[in-house]
């Protein structure tokens, strides 16, 4: 008889409280039976960023609601759960602790195993959940909180090729929107304005472009945009719609150039390993940007790689990815006990030097 595992995943490392139920029958793809996400945007809106204490309290209040909704939507009874997977880091410590405590309670109460999951592994393994991709594959995580290139070799085996040394790209999009008076989140509004603009009008810098390796930097670009804006305001007394569109288009062109150049470098490193099915997967909110996606797809095509991006709801923070990463760890024989600790920092690649860039939602790795 084939073995079926049903796993409950919990996520609370930043500003989304989430619970999901995943089921996998041996030899078949895992099925997401429910994925519930309660965001906290409204709670933090007045503060211009995530307030850790408010986030932790909201997670503690919402985790059991998310679990109940996931059970009811999936039609799964608590007694059918075979294991509990939970984000044990990296992230804002109060939120991670809320999730870990909730998972420990469920694990002890139900008498089922507990599996601590690295949040970044959740993102990095999502292409295996959505597209059953095989190791090793190249991964680009690009969001408001993350930016790194990884070679994924196994559920617990990642090599970081490089990452941002300051801001994450989503953060740069959000700041650009703020500087130009466009709505938040900045990514979609900057992309929309950029569609009408001239990407060549402003010669914005391409930071670290000529430096070898795959590290990236986005803070200088933001400063250049601020200067260009201030010069226009000083000259004309304000910005026209054309100015705004051109600033957005020129900014986006610089981000696309930098991401594409560094992706080519990452591909060159990855291809030295002669993977049997060469593939680049991209995840994170910024992967929604069609100019960035088109640039990455072209590079993959030119280099003989397949390209995949999980659906947006699974690119952004969610608990289905945590349940899936937990399932992979559990099947590989790993589980935790009541000593499982919440970790604010937890690099995926233990051998890589620490990244300076934190992203707007707190230092990740
Ligand atoms: O992955 P995500 O939902 O959350 C984390 O940051 O963890 O990513 C959100 C980020 C925001 O900074 C948002 O502005 C950016 O993704 N984003 C985009 C686009 N849609 C969302 N950036 C560029 N272009 C887009 N179309
Ligand atoms: Zn995340």
mmCIF file of C-alpha atoms and ligand atoms in Angstrom:
data_model
loop_
_atom_site.group_PDB
_atom_site.id
_atom_site.type_symbol
_atom_site.label_atom_id
_atom_site.label_comp_id
_atom_site.label_asym_id
_atom_site.label_seq_id
_atom_site.Cartn_x
_atom_site.Cartn_y
_atom_site.Cartn_z
ATOM 1 C CA UNK A 1 0.000 0.000 0.000
ATOM 2 C CA UNK A 2 1.390 3.450 -0.837
ATOM 3 C CA UNK A 3 2.180 5.725 2.089
ATOM 4 C CA UNK A 4 0.404 9.057 2.444
ATOM 5 C CA UNK A 5 1.661 11.897 4.653
ATOM 6 C CA UNK A 6 -0.460 14.858 5.723
ATOM 7 C CA UNK A 7 1.488 17.801 7.114
ATOM 8 C CA UNK A 8 0.427 21.054 8.734
ATOM 9 C CA UNK A 9 2.747 24.023 8.065
ATOM 10 C CA UNK A 10 2.949 27.273 10.066
ATOM 11 C CA UNK A 11 4.605 30.555 9.043
ATOM 12 C CA UNK A 12 5.006 33.700 11.178
ATOM 13 C CA UNK A 13 8.512 35.032 10.538
ATOM 14 C CA UNK A 14 7.569 38.458 9.237
ATOM 15 C CA UNK A 15 4.211 40.161 8.652
ATOM 16 C CA UNK A 16 2.106 37.274 7.316
ATOM 17 C CA UNK A 17 0.497 34.717 9.623
ATOM 18 C CA UNK A 18 -0.101 31.540 7.652
ATOM 19 C CA UNK A 19 -1.155 27.903 7.986
ATOM 20 C CA UNK A 20 -1.365 25.286 5.257
ATOM 21 C CA UNK A 21 -2.136 21.605 4.870
ATOM 22 C CA UNK A 22 -0.243 19.520 2.375
ATOM 23 C CA UNK A 23 -0.726 15.874 1.501
ATOM 24 C CA UNK A 24 1.629 13.620 -0.416
ATOM 25 C CA UNK A 25 1.106 10.056 -1.472
ATOM 26 C CA UNK A 26 4.386 8.292 -2.168
ATOM 27 C CA UNK A 27 5.503 8.663 -5.776
ATOM 28 C CA UNK A 28 3.060 11.480 -6.494
ATOM 29 C CA UNK A 29 3.329 15.287 -6.387
ATOM 30 C CA UNK A 30 2.337 16.915 -3.070
ATOM 31 C CA UNK A 31 -1.132 18.495 -3.036
ATOM 32 C CA UNK A 32 -1.919 21.763 -1.261
ATOM 33 C CA UNK A 33 -5.237 21.069 0.475
ATOM 34 C CA UNK A 34 -5.450 24.549 2.043
ATOM 35 C CA UNK A 35 -3.199 27.613 2.280
ATOM 36 C CA UNK A 36 -4.408 30.422 4.531
ATOM 37 C CA UNK A 37 -2.533 33.744 4.815
ATOM 38 C CA UNK A 38 -3.547 36.631 7.077
ATOM 39 C CA UNK A 39 -1.389 39.661 6.226
ATOM 40 C CA UNK A 40 -0.698 42.506 8.659
ATOM 41 C CA UNK A 41 -0.282 45.438 6.245
ATOM 42 C CA UNK A 42 -3.002 47.521 7.885
ATOM 43 C CA UNK A 43 -1.411 47.122 11.342
ATOM 44 C CA UNK A 44 1.965 48.485 10.203
ATOM 45 C CA UNK A 45 0.807 51.037 7.606
ATOM 46 C CA UNK A 46 1.206 54.082 9.878
ATOM 47 C CA UNK A 47 4.800 53.212 10.804
ATOM 48 C CA UNK A 48 6.483 52.933 7.376
ATOM 49 C CA UNK A 49 7.741 49.396 8.112
ATOM 50 C CA UNK A 50 7.030 46.260 10.116
ATOM 51 C CA UNK A 51 6.961 46.875 13.892
ATOM 52 C CA UNK A 52 8.284 43.629 15.447
ATOM 53 C CA UNK A 53 6.274 43.838 18.675
ATOM 54 C CA UNK A 54 2.981 44.510 16.856
ATOM 55 C CA UNK A 55 3.789 41.697 14.418
ATOM 56 C CA UNK A 56 4.522 39.178 17.195
ATOM 57 C CA UNK A 57 1.289 39.977 19.022
ATOM 58 C CA UNK A 58 -0.775 39.700 15.841
ATOM 59 C CA UNK A 59 0.835 36.331 15.012
ATOM 60 C CA UNK A 60 0.028 35.017 18.497
ATOM 61 C CA UNK A 61 -3.584 36.119 18.016
ATOM 62 C CA UNK A 62 -3.985 34.792 14.480
ATOM 63 C CA UNK A 63 -2.095 31.473 14.379
ATOM 64 C CA UNK A 64 -4.899 29.345 15.806
ATOM 65 C CA UNK A 65 -7.432 31.127 13.549
ATOM 66 C CA UNK A 66 -5.281 30.240 10.518
ATOM 67 C CA UNK A 67 -4.981 26.605 11.660
ATOM 68 C CA UNK A 68 -8.745 26.318 12.137
ATOM 69 C CA UNK A 69 -9.416 27.848 8.718
ATOM 70 C CA UNK A 70 -6.884 25.531 7.053
ATOM 71 C CA UNK A 71 -8.479 22.467 8.678
ATOM 72 C CA UNK A 72 -11.968 23.527 7.742
ATOM 73 C CA UNK A 73 -11.065 24.463 4.133
ATOM 74 C CA UNK A 74 -9.193 21.187 3.564
ATOM 75 C CA UNK A 75 -11.744 18.995 5.330
ATOM 76 C CA UNK A 76 -8.836 17.383 7.206
ATOM 77 C CA UNK A 77 -9.348 16.526 10.903
ATOM 78 C CA UNK A 78 -6.590 17.332 13.428
ATOM 79 C CA UNK A 79 -6.231 13.612 14.080
ATOM 80 C CA UNK A 80 -5.223 13.040 10.442
ATOM 81 C CA UNK A 81 -2.143 15.273 10.704
ATOM 82 C CA UNK A 82 1.102 13.237 10.589
ATOM 83 C CA UNK A 83 3.596 16.023 11.361
ATOM 84 C CA UNK A 84 3.812 19.754 12.129
ATOM 85 C CA UNK A 85 6.272 21.905 10.158
ATOM 86 C CA UNK A 86 7.070 25.407 11.386
ATOM 87 C CA UNK A 87 9.331 28.285 10.372
ATOM 88 C CA UNK A 88 12.033 28.309 13.063
ATOM 89 C CA UNK A 89 13.916 31.252 11.453
ATOM 90 C CA UNK A 90 15.319 33.441 10.068
ATOM 91 C CA UNK A 91 12.993 36.341 10.817
ATOM 92 C CA UNK A 92 11.658 38.694 13.464
ATOM 93 C CA UNK A 93 12.226 36.755 16.653
ATOM 94 C CA UNK A 94 8.882 37.440 18.391
ATOM 95 C CA UNK A 95 6.929 36.208 15.385
ATOM 96 C CA UNK A 96 9.112 33.136 14.898
ATOM 97 C CA UNK A 97 8.691 32.290 18.602
ATOM 98 C CA UNK A 98 4.894 32.567 18.318
ATOM 99 C CA UNK A 99 4.907 30.034 15.484
ATOM 100 C CA UNK A 100 7.357 27.676 17.173
ATOM 101 C CA UNK A 101 5.367 27.713 20.447
ATOM 102 C CA UNK A 102 2.116 27.028 18.601
ATOM 103 C CA UNK A 103 3.743 24.154 16.672
ATOM 104 C CA UNK A 104 5.209 22.647 19.846
ATOM 105 C CA UNK A 105 1.777 22.729 21.496
ATOM 106 C CA UNK A 106 0.147 21.011 18.523
ATOM 107 C CA UNK A 107 2.945 18.457 18.232
ATOM 108 C CA UNK A 108 2.769 17.578 21.945
ATOM 109 C CA UNK A 109 -1.033 17.543 22.017
ATOM 110 C CA UNK A 110 -1.378 15.360 18.924
ATOM 111 C CA UNK A 111 1.675 13.222 19.632
ATOM 112 C CA UNK A 112 3.096 13.820 16.125
ATOM 113 C CA UNK A 113 6.611 14.858 15.036
ATOM 114 C CA UNK A 114 7.720 18.484 14.914
ATOM 115 C CA UNK A 115 9.899 19.705 12.019
ATOM 116 C CA UNK A 116 11.678 23.100 12.175
ATOM 117 C CA UNK A 117 12.059 24.742 8.764
ATOM 118 C CA UNK A 118 14.328 27.489 7.470
ATOM 119 C CA UNK A 119 12.057 30.135 5.908
ATOM 120 C CA UNK A 120 14.485 30.684 3.028
ATOM 121 C CA UNK A 121 14.528 26.935 2.324
ATOM 122 C CA UNK A 122 10.743 27.204 2.070
ATOM 123 C CA UNK A 123 11.100 29.787 -0.716
ATOM 124 C CA UNK A 124 13.983 27.941 -2.351
ATOM 125 C CA UNK A 125 12.196 24.554 -2.456
ATOM 126 C CA UNK A 126 8.891 25.932 -3.793
ATOM 127 C CA UNK A 127 9.759 25.094 -7.446
ATOM 128 C CA UNK A 128 9.847 21.439 -6.389
ATOM 129 C CA UNK A 129 6.348 21.743 -4.943
ATOM 130 C CA UNK A 130 4.925 23.558 -7.985
ATOM 131 C CA UNK A 131 6.954 22.054 -10.853
ATOM 132 C CA UNK A 132 8.657 18.965 -9.389
ATOM 133 C CA UNK A 133 12.056 20.318 -10.523
ATOM 134 C CA UNK A 134 15.101 18.161 -9.837
ATOM 135 C CA UNK A 135 18.295 19.066 -7.968
ATOM 136 C CA UNK A 136 20.579 20.839 -8.647
ATOM 137 C CA UNK A 137 18.812 23.981 -9.841
ATOM 138 C CA UNK A 138 19.659 27.675 -9.695
ATOM 139 C CA UNK A 139 17.441 29.906 -7.620
ATOM 140 C CA UNK A 140 17.044 33.681 -7.540
ATOM 141 C CA UNK A 141 15.093 34.971 -4.535
ATOM 142 C CA UNK A 142 13.989 38.574 -5.129
ATOM 143 C CA UNK A 143 11.532 40.293 -2.825
ATOM 144 C CA UNK A 144 11.215 43.191 -0.403
ATOM 145 C CA UNK A 145 13.208 41.182 2.119
ATOM 146 C CA UNK A 146 15.425 38.843 0.134
ATOM 147 C CA UNK A 147 17.866 38.947 -2.739
ATOM 148 C CA UNK A 148 20.209 36.054 -3.298
ATOM 149 C CA UNK A 149 21.400 33.497 -5.828
ATOM 150 C CA UNK A 150 21.465 29.912 -4.586
ATOM 151 C CA UNK A 151 22.311 26.554 -6.055
ATOM 152 C CA UNK A 152 19.797 24.142 -4.510
ATOM 153 C CA UNK A 153 21.353 20.663 -4.300
ATOM 154 C CA UNK A 154 19.128 19.026 -1.686
ATOM 155 C CA UNK A 155 16.451 19.898 0.931
ATOM 156 C CA UNK A 156 19.211 20.915 3.327
ATOM 157 C CA UNK A 157 22.011 21.658 0.914
ATOM 158 C CA UNK A 158 22.352 25.124 -0.643
ATOM 159 C CA UNK A 159 25.280 27.120 -1.964
ATOM 160 C CA UNK A 160 24.909 30.888 -1.983
ATOM 161 C CA UNK A 161 26.607 32.439 -4.998
ATOM 162 C CA UNK A 162 25.900 36.036 -3.994
ATOM 163 C CA UNK A 163 23.304 38.467 -2.731
ATOM 164 C CA UNK A 164 22.569 42.102 -2.053
ATOM 165 C CA UNK A 165 25.034 43.967 0.107
ATOM 166 C CA UNK A 166 22.447 46.601 1.076
ATOM 167 C CA UNK A 167 18.794 46.916 -0.004
ATOM 168 C CA UNK A 168 16.612 44.194 -1.494
ATOM 169 C CA UNK A 169 15.219 45.058 -4.966
ATOM 170 C CA UNK A 170 11.590 45.192 -3.778
ATOM 171 C CA UNK A 171 12.681 47.680 -1.155
ATOM 172 C CA UNK A 172 14.250 49.831 -3.916
ATOM 173 C CA UNK A 173 10.988 49.703 -5.914
ATOM 174 C CA UNK A 174 9.043 50.702 -2.787
ATOM 175 C CA UNK A 175 11.389 53.604 -2.005
ATOM 176 C CA UNK A 176 11.269 54.808 -5.606
ATOM 177 C CA UNK A 177 7.484 54.888 -5.460
ATOM 178 C CA UNK A 178 7.617 56.808 -2.171
ATOM 179 C CA UNK A 179 10.051 59.374 -3.616
ATOM 180 C CA UNK A 180 7.790 59.925 -6.629
ATOM 181 C CA UNK A 181 4.497 59.987 -4.731
ATOM 182 C CA UNK A 182 3.250 56.726 -6.255
ATOM 183 C CA UNK A 183 1.155 54.220 -4.260
ATOM 184 C CA UNK A 184 2.540 51.317 -2.196
ATOM 185 C CA UNK A 185 3.530 48.576 -2.718
ATOM 186 C CA UNK A 186 5.922 50.339 -5.068
ATOM 187 C CA UNK A 187 6.718 47.477 -7.447
ATOM 188 C CA UNK A 188 3.443 47.373 -9.365
ATOM 189 C CA UNK A 189 3.053 51.189 -9.482
ATOM 190 C CA UNK A 190 6.633 51.775 -10.664
ATOM 191 C CA UNK A 191 6.222 49.041 -13.281
ATOM 192 C CA UNK A 192 2.982 50.621 -14.515
ATOM 193 C CA UNK A 193 4.539 54.104 -14.796
ATOM 194 C CA UNK A 194 7.658 52.632 -16.443
ATOM 195 C CA UNK A 195 5.512 51.243 -19.269
ATOM 196 C CA UNK A 196 4.791 54.809 -20.438
ATOM 197 C CA UNK A 197 8.327 56.109 -19.859
ATOM 198 C CA UNK A 198 11.683 56.492 -21.625
ATOM 199 C CA UNK A 199 14.239 54.102 -20.055
ATOM 200 C CA UNK A 200 17.139 56.064 -21.604
ATOM 201 C CA UNK A 201 16.332 59.557 -20.344
ATOM 202 C CA UNK A 202 18.229 59.163 -17.056
ATOM 203 C CA UNK A 203 21.577 57.348 -17.011
ATOM 204 C CA UNK A 204 21.254 55.722 -13.587
ATOM 205 C CA UNK A 205 24.197 53.733 -12.182
ATOM 206 C CA UNK A 206 24.425 49.953 -12.462
ATOM 207 C CA UNK A 207 26.025 49.265 -9.033
ATOM 208 C CA UNK A 208 28.677 46.511 -8.741
ATOM 209 C CA UNK A 209 28.179 45.706 -12.433
ATOM 210 C CA UNK A 210 31.905 45.418 -13.094
ATOM 211 C CA UNK A 211 32.806 43.745 -9.839
ATOM 212 C CA UNK A 212 33.317 39.986 -10.275
ATOM 213 C CA UNK A 213 30.927 37.627 -8.536
ATOM 214 C CA UNK A 214 27.193 37.678 -7.992
ATOM 215 C CA UNK A 215 26.781 40.295 -5.240
ATOM 216 C CA UNK A 216 24.336 43.113 -5.912
ATOM 217 C CA UNK A 217 23.666 46.586 -4.513
ATOM 218 C CA UNK A 218 20.584 48.764 -4.883
ATOM 219 C CA UNK A 219 21.044 51.634 -2.449
ATOM 220 C CA UNK A 220 23.168 53.820 -4.806
ATOM 221 C CA UNK A 221 20.486 53.548 -7.447
ATOM 222 C CA UNK A 222 17.921 54.892 -5.031
ATOM 223 C CA UNK A 223 20.183 57.856 -4.170
ATOM 224 C CA UNK A 224 20.700 58.598 -7.881
ATOM 225 C CA UNK A 225 16.946 58.644 -8.392
ATOM 226 C CA UNK A 226 16.514 61.010 -5.448
ATOM 227 C CA UNK A 227 19.121 63.394 -6.934
ATOM 228 C CA UNK A 228 17.494 63.315 -10.389
ATOM 229 C CA UNK A 229 14.120 64.029 -8.825
ATOM 230 C CA UNK A 230 15.473 66.912 -6.734
ATOM 231 C CA UNK A 231 17.229 68.418 -9.769
ATOM 232 C CA UNK A 232 13.971 68.381 -11.745
ATOM 233 C CA UNK A 233 12.043 69.908 -8.843
ATOM 234 C CA UNK A 234 14.688 72.639 -8.418
ATOM 235 C CA UNK A 235 14.596 73.364 -12.175
ATOM 236 C CA UNK A 236 10.890 73.231 -12.865
ATOM 237 C CA UNK A 237 9.280 73.535 -9.460
ATOM 238 C CA UNK A 238 7.778 70.031 -9.661
ATOM 239 C CA UNK A 239 7.483 66.792 -11.632
ATOM 240 C CA UNK A 240 5.346 66.215 -14.697
ATOM 241 C CA UNK A 241 3.754 62.846 -15.384
ATOM 242 C CA UNK A 242 6.300 62.328 -18.163
ATOM 243 C CA UNK A 243 9.145 62.987 -15.696
ATOM 244 C CA UNK A 244 7.707 60.416 -13.309
ATOM 245 C CA UNK A 245 7.253 57.831 -16.042
ATOM 246 C CA UNK A 246 10.786 58.428 -17.371
ATOM 247 C CA UNK A 247 12.299 58.202 -13.872
ATOM 248 C CA UNK A 248 10.479 54.891 -13.284
ATOM 249 C CA UNK A 249 11.452 53.502 -16.690
ATOM 250 C CA UNK A 250 15.113 54.480 -16.227
ATOM 251 C CA UNK A 251 15.165 53.051 -12.688
ATOM 252 C CA UNK A 252 13.573 49.776 -13.787
ATOM 253 C CA UNK A 253 15.971 49.462 -16.728
ATOM 254 C CA UNK A 254 18.910 49.730 -14.305
ATOM 255 C CA UNK A 255 17.441 47.034 -12.011
ATOM 256 C CA UNK A 256 16.801 44.739 -14.984
ATOM 257 C CA UNK A 257 20.364 45.260 -16.295
ATOM 258 C CA UNK A 258 21.947 44.513 -12.925
ATOM 259 C CA UNK A 259 19.786 41.465 -12.213
ATOM 260 C CA UNK A 260 20.379 40.081 -15.703
ATOM 261 C CA UNK A 261 24.142 40.618 -15.621
ATOM 262 C CA UNK A 262 24.474 38.954 -12.212
ATOM 263 C CA UNK A 263 22.142 36.151 -13.285
ATOM 264 C CA UNK A 264 24.437 35.439 -16.260
ATOM 265 C CA UNK A 265 27.349 35.169 -13.841
ATOM 266 C CA UNK A 266 25.366 32.864 -11.535
ATOM 267 C CA UNK A 267 24.395 30.711 -14.520
ATOM 268 C CA UNK A 268 28.054 30.401 -15.562
ATOM 269 C CA UNK A 269 28.978 29.097 -12.073
ATOM 270 C CA UNK A 270 26.007 26.763 -11.960
ATOM 271 C CA UNK A 271 26.657 25.318 -15.420
ATOM 272 C CA UNK A 272 30.179 24.224 -14.455
ATOM 273 C CA UNK A 273 28.386 21.500 -12.486
ATOM 274 C CA UNK A 274 26.777 20.171 -15.697
ATOM 275 C CA UNK A 275 23.274 19.718 -14.206
ATOM 276 C CA UNK A 276 21.213 17.115 -16.059
ATOM 277 C CA UNK A 277 18.194 19.449 -16.356
ATOM 278 C CA UNK A 278 19.581 23.019 -16.183
ATOM 279 C CA UNK A 279 16.980 25.331 -14.690
ATOM 280 C CA UNK A 280 16.639 28.789 -13.160
ATOM 281 C CA UNK A 281 13.752 29.342 -10.768
ATOM 282 C CA UNK A 282 12.838 32.796 -9.533
ATOM 283 C CA UNK A 283 10.682 33.520 -6.477
ATOM 284 C CA UNK A 284 9.659 36.539 -4.402
ATOM 285 C CA UNK A 285 7.292 39.438 -5.051
ATOM 286 C CA UNK A 286 9.679 41.152 -7.507
ATOM 287 C CA UNK A 287 9.414 38.092 -9.773
ATOM 288 C CA UNK A 288 5.989 39.511 -10.706
ATOM 289 C CA UNK A 289 7.719 42.271 -12.705
ATOM 290 C CA UNK A 290 7.303 41.499 -16.398
ATOM 291 C CA UNK A 291 10.415 43.392 -17.547
ATOM 292 C CA UNK A 292 12.563 41.475 -15.034
ATOM 293 C CA UNK A 293 10.908 38.191 -15.937
ATOM 294 C CA UNK A 294 11.390 38.826 -19.677
ATOM 295 C CA UNK A 295 15.082 39.668 -19.134
ATOM 296 C CA UNK A 296 15.662 36.510 -17.106
ATOM 297 C CA UNK A 297 13.784 34.336 -19.579
ATOM 298 C CA UNK A 298 15.928 35.637 -22.457
ATOM 299 C CA UNK A 299 19.138 34.903 -20.565
ATOM 300 C CA UNK A 300 17.939 31.384 -19.766
ATOM 301 C CA UNK A 301 17.043 30.774 -23.380
ATOM 302 C CA UNK A 302 20.456 32.013 -24.553
ATOM 303 C CA UNK A 303 22.197 29.704 -22.088
ATOM 304 C CA UNK A 304 20.054 26.593 -22.605
ATOM 305 C CA UNK A 305 18.289 26.721 -19.215
ATOM 306 C CA UNK A 306 14.635 26.155 -18.490
ATOM 307 C CA UNK A 307 12.971 28.982 -16.549
ATOM 308 C CA UNK A 308 10.245 28.709 -13.963
ATOM 309 C CA UNK A 309 8.508 31.046 -11.521
ATOM 310 C CA UNK A 310 5.957 29.675 -9.046
ATOM 311 C CA UNK A 311 2.511 31.346 -9.035
ATOM 312 C CA UNK A 312 2.643 34.620 -7.108
ATOM 313 C CA UNK A 313 0.689 33.330 -4.089
ATOM 314 C CA UNK A 314 3.448 30.746 -3.581
ATOM 315 C CA UNK A 315 6.284 33.222 -4.343
ATOM 316 C CA UNK A 316 5.333 35.516 -1.486
ATOM 317 C CA UNK A 317 5.275 34.411 2.170
ATOM 318 C CA UNK A 318 2.937 31.453 2.767
ATOM 319 C CA UNK A 319 2.786 28.265 4.834
ATOM 320 C CA UNK A 320 2.415 25.772 1.969
ATOM 321 C CA UNK A 321 6.121 26.261 1.220
ATOM 322 C CA UNK A 322 6.926 25.634 4.895
ATOM 323 C CA UNK A 323 4.804 22.466 4.938
ATOM 324 C CA UNK A 324 6.566 21.309 1.764
ATOM 325 C CA UNK A 325 10.090 22.045 3.063
ATOM 326 C CA UNK A 326 9.089 20.258 6.292
ATOM 327 C CA UNK A 327 7.872 17.283 4.289
ATOM 328 C CA UNK A 328 11.196 17.055 2.442
ATOM 329 C CA UNK A 329 13.146 17.235 5.732
ATOM 330 C CA UNK A 330 10.851 14.724 7.407
ATOM 331 C CA UNK A 331 11.134 12.261 4.517
ATOM 332 C CA UNK A 332 14.930 12.640 4.723
ATOM 333 C CA UNK A 333 14.721 11.466 8.348
ATOM 334 C CA UNK A 334 14.920 14.827 10.172
ATOM 335 C CA UNK A 335 12.645 15.908 12.981
ATOM 336 C CA UNK A 336 12.985 18.135 16.044
ATOM 337 C CA UNK A 337 11.914 17.943 19.663
ATOM 338 C CA UNK A 338 10.768 20.422 22.300
ATOM 339 C CA UNK A 339 14.224 21.983 22.293
ATOM 340 C CA UNK A 340 13.602 23.465 18.817
ATOM 341 C CA UNK A 341 14.774 27.091 19.058
ATOM 342 C CA UNK A 342 13.550 30.188 17.195
ATOM 343 C CA UNK A 343 16.469 31.735 15.283
ATOM 344 C CA UNK A 344 16.587 35.379 14.143
ATOM 345 C CA UNK A 345 19.439 34.574 11.744
ATOM 346 C CA UNK A 346 19.866 31.306 9.929
ATOM 347 C CA UNK A 347 21.860 31.388 6.698
ATOM 348 C CA UNK A 348 20.970 28.660 4.221
ATOM 349 C CA UNK A 349 24.582 28.294 3.222
ATOM 350 C CA UNK A 350 26.550 27.923 6.443
ATOM 351 C CA UNK A 351 29.869 28.403 4.653
ATOM 352 C CA UNK A 352 29.040 31.719 2.902
ATOM 353 C CA UNK A 353 30.033 35.006 4.584
ATOM 354 C CA UNK A 354 27.152 36.885 6.279
ATOM 355 C CA UNK A 355 25.191 39.237 4.035
ATOM 356 C CA UNK A 356 25.049 42.856 5.100
ATOM 357 C CA UNK A 357 21.765 43.533 3.305
ATOM 358 C CA UNK A 358 18.757 43.054 5.514
ATOM 359 C CA UNK A 359 15.739 44.110 3.504
ATOM 360 C CA UNK A 360 12.909 46.190 4.881
ATOM 361 C CA UNK A 361 11.502 43.346 6.905
ATOM 362 C CA UNK A 362 14.586 42.706 8.980
ATOM 363 C CA UNK A 363 17.862 40.905 8.529
ATOM 364 C CA UNK A 364 17.336 37.487 7.052
ATOM 365 C CA UNK A 365 20.645 35.752 6.668
HETATM 366 O O1 LIG B 1 7.800 38.475 -1.572
HETATM 367 P P1 LIG B 1 7.035 39.674 -1.138
HETATM 368 O O2 LIG B 1 5.546 39.674 -1.219
HETATM 369 O O3 LIG B 1 7.321 40.045 0.358
HETATM 370 C C1 LIG B 1 8.552 40.149 0.933
HETATM 371 O O4 LIG B 1 9.204 41.180 0.704
HETATM 372 O O5 LIG B 1 8.923 39.221 1.684
HETATM 373 O O6 LIG B 1 7.601 40.886 -1.995
HETATM 374 C C2 LIG B 1 7.050 42.164 -1.893
HETATM 375 C C3 LIG B 1 7.921 43.087 -2.705
HETATM 376 C C4 LIG B 1 7.516 44.540 -2.513
HETATM 377 O O7 LIG B 1 8.688 45.280 -2.248
HETATM 378 C C5 LIG B 1 6.883 44.908 -3.843
HETATM 379 O O8 LIG B 1 7.063 46.268 -4.197
HETATM 380 C C6 LIG B 1 7.626 43.994 -4.798
HETATM 381 O O9 LIG B 1 7.760 42.791 -4.107
HETATM 382 N N1 LIG B 1 6.861 43.802 -6.043
HETATM 383 C C7 LIG B 1 7.299 44.178 -7.249
HETATM 384 C C8 LIG B 1 6.237 43.933 -8.164
HETATM 385 N N2 LIG B 1 5.193 43.396 -7.472
HETATM 386 C C9 LIG B 1 5.593 43.318 -6.167
HETATM 387 N N3 LIG B 1 8.476 44.712 -7.630
HETATM 388 C C10 LIG B 1 8.617 45.009 -8.931
HETATM 389 N N4 LIG B 1 7.641 44.837 -9.862
HETATM 390 C C11 LIG B 1 6.451 44.293 -9.527
HETATM 391 N N5 LIG B 1 5.501 44.130 -10.445
HETATM 392 ZN ZN1 LIG B 2 9.915 35.334 2.640
#
